[in-house]
Short mmCIF file of C-alpha atoms in Angstrom, two decimals:
data_model
loop_
_atom_site.label_atom_id
_atom_site.label_comp_id
_atom_site.label_asym_id
_atom_site.label_seq_id
_atom_site.Cartn_x
_atom_site.Cartn_y
_atom_site.Cartn_z
CA MET A 1228 -7.53 7.84 85.23
CA ASN A 1229 -9.03 4.63 86.53
CA LYS A 1230 -12.85 4.59 86.56
CA ILE A 1231 -15.67 2.98 88.50
CA VAL A 1232 -17.49 0.80 85.96
CA LEU A 1233 -20.92 -0.75 86.66
CA ILE A 1234 -21.78 -3.67 84.37
CA THR A 1235 -25.16 -5.38 84.40
CA GLY A 1236 -25.51 -9.04 83.40
CA ALA A 1237 -21.81 -9.52 84.19
CA THR A 1238 -21.71 -13.29 84.75
CA SER A 1239 -21.75 -14.44 81.13
CA GLY A 1240 -21.32 -13.44 77.51
CA ILE A 1241 -20.56 -9.85 76.61
CA GLY A 1242 -20.99 -8.71 80.24
CA LEU A 1243 -18.40 -11.19 81.44
CA ALA A 1244 -16.00 -10.18 78.66
CA CYS A 1245 -16.51 -6.48 79.56
CA ALA A 1246 -15.73 -7.23 83.20
CA ARG A 1247 -12.46 -8.90 82.27
CA LYS A 1248 -11.44 -6.17 79.83
CA PHE A 1249 -12.23 -3.29 82.11
CA ALA A 1250 -10.35 -5.10 84.91
CA LEU A 1251 -7.30 -5.35 82.68
CA ASN A 1252 -7.64 -1.60 82.11
CA GLY A 1253 -7.31 -1.16 85.91
CA ASP A 1254 -10.85 0.07 86.42
CA ARG A 1255 -12.79 -0.67 89.60
CA LEU A 1256 -15.85 -2.80 88.96
CA ILE A 1257 -19.38 -3.02 90.25
CA LEU A 1258 -20.72 -6.24 88.75
CA THR A 1259 -24.40 -7.20 88.88
CA GLY A 1260 -26.23 -10.36 87.97
CA ARG A 1261 -28.77 -12.89 89.17
CA ASN A 1262 -26.37 -15.71 89.94
CA GLU A 1263 -24.64 -15.11 93.34
CA GLN A 1264 -22.22 -18.00 92.94
CA ARG A 1265 -20.97 -16.88 89.49
CA LEU A 1266 -20.53 -13.33 90.74
CA ALA A 1267 -18.46 -14.66 93.69
CA GLU A 1268 -16.30 -16.70 91.33
CA LEU A 1269 -15.79 -13.73 89.01
CA LYS A 1270 -14.82 -11.48 91.94
CA LYS A 1271 -12.22 -14.05 93.02
CA GLU A 1272 -10.92 -14.30 89.45
CA LEU A 1273 -10.45 -10.60 89.05
CA ALA A 1274 -9.28 -9.80 92.59
CA GLU A 1275 -5.58 -9.69 91.59
CA LYS A 1276 -6.28 -7.17 88.84
CA THR A 1277 -8.70 -4.69 90.46
CA GLU A 1278 -11.25 -4.02 93.17
CA VAL A 1279 -14.64 -5.63 92.60
CA LEU A 1280 -18.00 -5.10 94.30
CA THR A 1281 -20.81 -7.54 93.42
CA LEU A 1282 -24.53 -6.86 93.63
CA VAL A 1283 -26.97 -9.72 93.23
CA PHE A 1284 -30.27 -8.63 91.65
CA ASP A 1285 -32.36 -8.98 88.45
CA VAL A 1286 -32.62 -5.69 86.55
CA ARG A 1287 -36.37 -6.43 86.25
CA ASP A 1288 -36.64 -5.93 90.03
CA SER A 1289 -36.49 -2.14 90.15
CA GLU A 1290 -37.16 -2.04 93.86
CA LYS A 1291 -34.21 -4.23 94.77
CA ALA A 1292 -31.97 -2.48 92.16
CA GLY A 1293 -32.83 0.85 93.74
CA LYS A 1294 -32.16 -0.41 97.27
CA LEU A 1295 -28.75 -1.84 96.44
CA ILE A 1296 -27.62 1.09 94.30
CA GLY A 1297 -28.86 3.45 96.98
CA GLU A 1298 -26.81 1.60 99.63
CA LEU A 1299 -23.52 1.68 97.77
CA PRO A 1300 -20.57 2.54 100.09
CA ALA A 1301 -19.40 6.15 99.68
CA GLU A 1302 -16.22 5.03 97.90
CA TRP A 1303 -18.31 3.27 95.21
CA GLN A 1304 -21.04 5.86 94.58
CA GLN A 1305 -19.37 7.94 91.90
CA ILE A 1306 -20.00 5.61 88.98
CA ASP A 1307 -18.08 6.76 85.85
CA VAL A 1308 -19.31 4.21 83.34
CA LEU A 1309 -22.60 2.31 83.26
CA VAL A 1310 -22.63 -0.65 80.88
CA ASN A 1311 -26.27 -1.62 80.37
CA ASN A 1312 -25.58 -5.13 79.12
CA ALA A 1313 -28.22 -7.32 80.74
CA GLY A 1314 -30.54 -8.57 78.02
CA LEU A 1315 -31.79 -11.65 76.19
CA ALA A 1316 -33.80 -13.11 73.30
CA LEU A 1317 -36.37 -15.83 73.83
CA GLY A 1318 -37.92 -17.79 71.03
CA LEU A 1319 -37.82 -17.44 67.24
CA GLU A 1320 -41.51 -18.10 66.45
CA PRO A 1321 -43.69 -15.93 64.16
CA GLU A 1322 -45.21 -13.03 66.10
CA TYR A 1323 -48.68 -14.55 65.98
CA GLU A 1324 -47.36 -17.78 67.61
CA GLY A 1325 -45.11 -16.16 70.18
CA ASN A 1326 -45.10 -16.96 73.92
CA PRO A 1327 -46.44 -13.98 75.85
CA ASP A 1328 -44.27 -14.93 78.87
CA ASP A 1329 -41.20 -14.68 76.62
CA TRP A 1330 -42.38 -11.29 75.43
CA GLU A 1331 -42.77 -10.03 78.99
CA THR A 1332 -39.30 -11.23 79.98
CA MET A 1333 -37.64 -9.57 77.01
CA ILE A 1334 -39.50 -6.26 77.42
CA ASP A 1335 -38.91 -6.17 81.16
CA THR A 1336 -35.19 -6.96 80.86
CA ASN A 1337 -34.12 -5.34 77.62
CA ILE A 1338 -36.16 -2.13 77.92
CA LYS A 1339 -37.39 -1.64 81.46
CA GLY A 1340 -34.24 -3.00 83.11
CA LEU A 1341 -32.09 -0.60 81.03
CA LEU A 1342 -34.39 2.27 82.02
CA THR A 1343 -34.25 1.35 85.70
CA MET A 1344 -30.42 1.37 85.73
CA THR A 1345 -30.27 4.58 83.72
CA ARG A 1346 -32.64 6.29 86.17
CA LEU A 1347 -30.63 5.13 89.15
CA VAL A 1348 -27.14 5.98 87.92
CA VAL A 1349 -27.32 8.87 85.42
CA PRO A 1350 -28.62 11.57 87.90
CA GLY A 1351 -25.30 11.30 89.77
CA MET A 1352 -23.42 11.66 86.49
CA VAL A 1353 -25.41 14.81 85.71
CA GLU A 1354 -24.67 16.22 89.15
CA ARG A 1355 -20.93 15.58 88.71
CA ASP A 1356 -21.02 16.67 85.02
CA ARG A 1357 -19.12 13.59 83.91
CA GLY A 1358 -19.82 9.93 83.04
CA HIS A 1359 -20.49 7.51 80.24
CA VAL A 1360 -23.45 5.26 79.50
CA ILE A 1361 -22.75 2.31 77.19
CA ASN A 1362 -25.90 0.46 76.12
CA VAL A 1363 -25.57 -2.98 74.46
CA GLY A 1364 -28.02 -2.88 71.58
CA SER A 1365 -27.98 -5.09 68.53
CA VAL A 1366 -28.01 -5.16 64.73
CA ALA A 1367 -31.55 -6.47 65.38
CA GLY A 1368 -32.49 -2.95 66.39
CA ASP A 1369 -31.83 -1.66 62.88
CA ALA A 1370 -34.29 -3.92 61.01
CA ALA A 1371 -36.45 -6.92 61.89
CA TYR A 1372 -35.55 -10.42 60.77
CA ALA A 1373 -37.63 -13.56 60.49
CA GLY A 1374 -38.78 -14.69 63.93
CA GLY A 1375 -37.06 -11.77 65.62
CA ASN A 1376 -40.20 -9.57 66.01
CA VAL A 1377 -40.38 -8.73 69.76
CA TYR A 1378 -36.60 -9.07 70.39
CA CYS A 1379 -35.92 -6.74 67.40
CA ALA A 1380 -38.51 -4.33 68.81
CA THR A 1381 -36.75 -4.25 72.22
CA LYS A 1382 -33.41 -3.50 70.60
CA ALA A 1383 -34.97 -0.80 68.40
CA ALA A 1384 -36.17 0.62 71.69
CA VAL A 1385 -32.58 0.49 73.03
CA LYS A 1386 -31.46 2.55 70.03
CA ALA A 1387 -34.24 5.13 70.54
CA LEU A 1388 -33.58 5.33 74.34
CA THR A 1389 -29.85 5.70 73.74
CA ASP A 1390 -30.35 8.45 71.19
CA GLY A 1391 -32.86 10.17 73.49
CA LEU A 1392 -30.53 10.07 76.45
CA ARG A 1393 -27.68 11.50 74.37
CA ILE A 1394 -29.97 14.42 73.53
CA ASP A 1395 -31.04 14.83 77.13
CA VAL A 1396 -27.43 15.11 78.40
CA ALA A 1397 -25.97 17.09 75.49
CA ASN A 1398 -25.56 20.06 77.77
CA THR A 1399 -23.26 17.99 80.05
CA ALA A 1400 -19.93 16.20 79.63
CA ILE A 1401 -21.70 12.80 79.74
CA ARG A 1402 -21.17 10.51 76.72
CA VAL A 1403 -23.68 7.96 75.47
CA THR A 1404 -22.82 4.97 73.31
CA ASN A 1405 -24.89 2.32 71.59
CA LEU A 1406 -23.01 -0.91 70.72
CA LYS A 1407 -24.79 -3.00 68.12
CA PRO A 1408 -23.31 -6.52 67.77
CA GLY A 1409 -24.26 -9.02 65.10
CA LEU A 1410 -23.58 -12.70 65.60
CA VAL A 1411 -21.69 -13.17 68.88
CA GLU A 1412 -21.06 -16.72 70.06
CA THR A 1413 -22.08 -16.67 73.74
CA ASN A 1414 -24.87 -18.41 75.61
CA PHE A 1415 -27.26 -16.01 73.80
CA SER A 1416 -28.69 -18.65 71.44
CA ASN A 1417 -28.85 -21.36 74.13
CA THR A 1418 -31.04 -18.93 76.13
CA ARG A 1419 -33.13 -18.05 73.08
CA PHE A 1420 -33.89 -21.73 72.39
CA HIS A 1421 -34.48 -22.56 76.04
CA GLY A 1422 -31.39 -24.77 76.39
CA ASP A 1423 -31.59 -26.56 73.00
CA ASN A 1424 -27.79 -26.71 72.41
CA ALA A 1425 -28.00 -28.40 68.98
CA ARG A 1426 -30.32 -25.71 67.71
CA ALA A 1427 -28.16 -23.00 69.22
CA ALA A 1428 -25.01 -24.41 67.54
CA ASN A 1429 -26.67 -24.13 64.11
CA VAL A 1430 -26.86 -20.31 64.51
CA TYR A 1431 -23.08 -20.13 64.17
CA LYS A 1432 -22.63 -22.92 61.63
CA GLY A 1433 -20.54 -22.05 58.58
CA ILE A 1434 -19.37 -18.63 59.81
CA GLN A 1435 -16.78 -17.40 62.28
CA PRO A 1436 -18.88 -15.33 64.66
CA LEU A 1437 -17.79 -12.53 66.96
CA THR A 1438 -16.79 -13.23 70.54
CA GLY A 1439 -17.73 -11.38 73.71
CA ASP A 1440 -14.13 -10.08 73.74
CA ASP A 1441 -14.66 -8.37 70.39
CA ILE A 1442 -17.52 -6.37 71.77
CA ALA A 1443 -15.77 -5.68 75.07
CA ASP A 1444 -12.74 -4.28 73.21
CA VAL A 1445 -15.03 -1.70 71.57
CA ALA A 1446 -16.64 -0.82 74.92
CA VAL A 1447 -13.28 -0.22 76.53
CA PHE A 1448 -12.10 1.82 73.56
CA ALA A 1449 -15.21 4.04 73.70
CA ALA A 1450 -14.83 4.54 77.46
CA ASN A 1451 -11.21 5.61 77.04
CA ALA A 1452 -11.59 7.92 74.05
CA PRO A 1453 -10.44 11.52 74.68
CA ALA A 1454 -13.04 13.56 76.68
CA HIS A 1455 -14.11 15.50 73.60
CA VAL A 1456 -14.81 12.32 71.57
CA GLN A 1457 -18.20 10.62 71.84
CA ILE A 1458 -18.41 7.20 70.16
CA ALA A 1459 -22.17 7.50 69.62
CA GLU A 1460 -22.92 4.22 67.91
CA VAL A 1461 -20.98 1.26 66.63
CA LEU A 1462 -22.26 -1.57 64.44
CA ILE A 1463 -20.01 -4.67 64.91
CA LEU A 1464 -20.50 -7.54 62.53
CA ALA A 1465 -18.63 -10.75 61.65
CA THR A 1466 -16.83 -10.49 58.32
CA HIS A 1467 -19.39 -12.62 56.49
CA GLN A 1468 -22.41 -10.93 58.01
CA ALA A 1469 -23.81 -7.93 56.18
CA SER A 1470 -26.94 -7.26 58.27
CA GLY A 1471 -29.24 -8.94 60.73
CA SER A 1472 -30.60 -11.18 57.96
CA VAL A 1473 -27.75 -11.44 55.44
CA ILE A 1474 -25.22 -14.05 56.53
CA VAL A 1475 -22.96 -15.97 54.15
CA ARG A 1476 -22.16 -19.41 55.49
CA LYS A 1477 -19.27 -21.47 53.99
#
């Protein structure tokens, strides 16, 4: 059965790949992001494959998020899958030299934004006794790595919040999944290094990293598993990556 899938941060990286993969699956899409032009272009791209509704907001803006989700047309209100993808890393400095503005942005996006969307969407799932929440965490949530400090802490929070939600809805038919990617070549590192493309390129030097499509494939698989199967957590690494800090470059 085709689903209504809401994806945050859908204009780039893993979110964009998820939008394309779920569209190929025939699912109807609610795509959110901060860039109105990119959302419009994506809607046009996917229009031949499925129905698309776009919502322009930053997940850090809980008031606007609540307004737009609350005003969804009746035919879009029964969201089957929520993909909490919006997130970012900023900086790679030691914790004692970090930029507090970067900390605020990561905490407000990666943790509070995820909580906002969960609070807005999951009550409807509970009422209908069906649904699926897919949170995009990270290998960084398993153990800290040099310079990762606050970003790693936010992804550890994603793991704890995902596990906590799974416990909270265990008496329902709602499934909760934590996807934990390792090195994925997207605009992630460009964002982390504030647009320093040369520094970003070095992150993937000497190793074939994952792509957004690799992660999206797992998300679609989890969403389409039999109703009695809950893919609770998946760690997805490049072949020559063993953990967040162990990477063999050739």
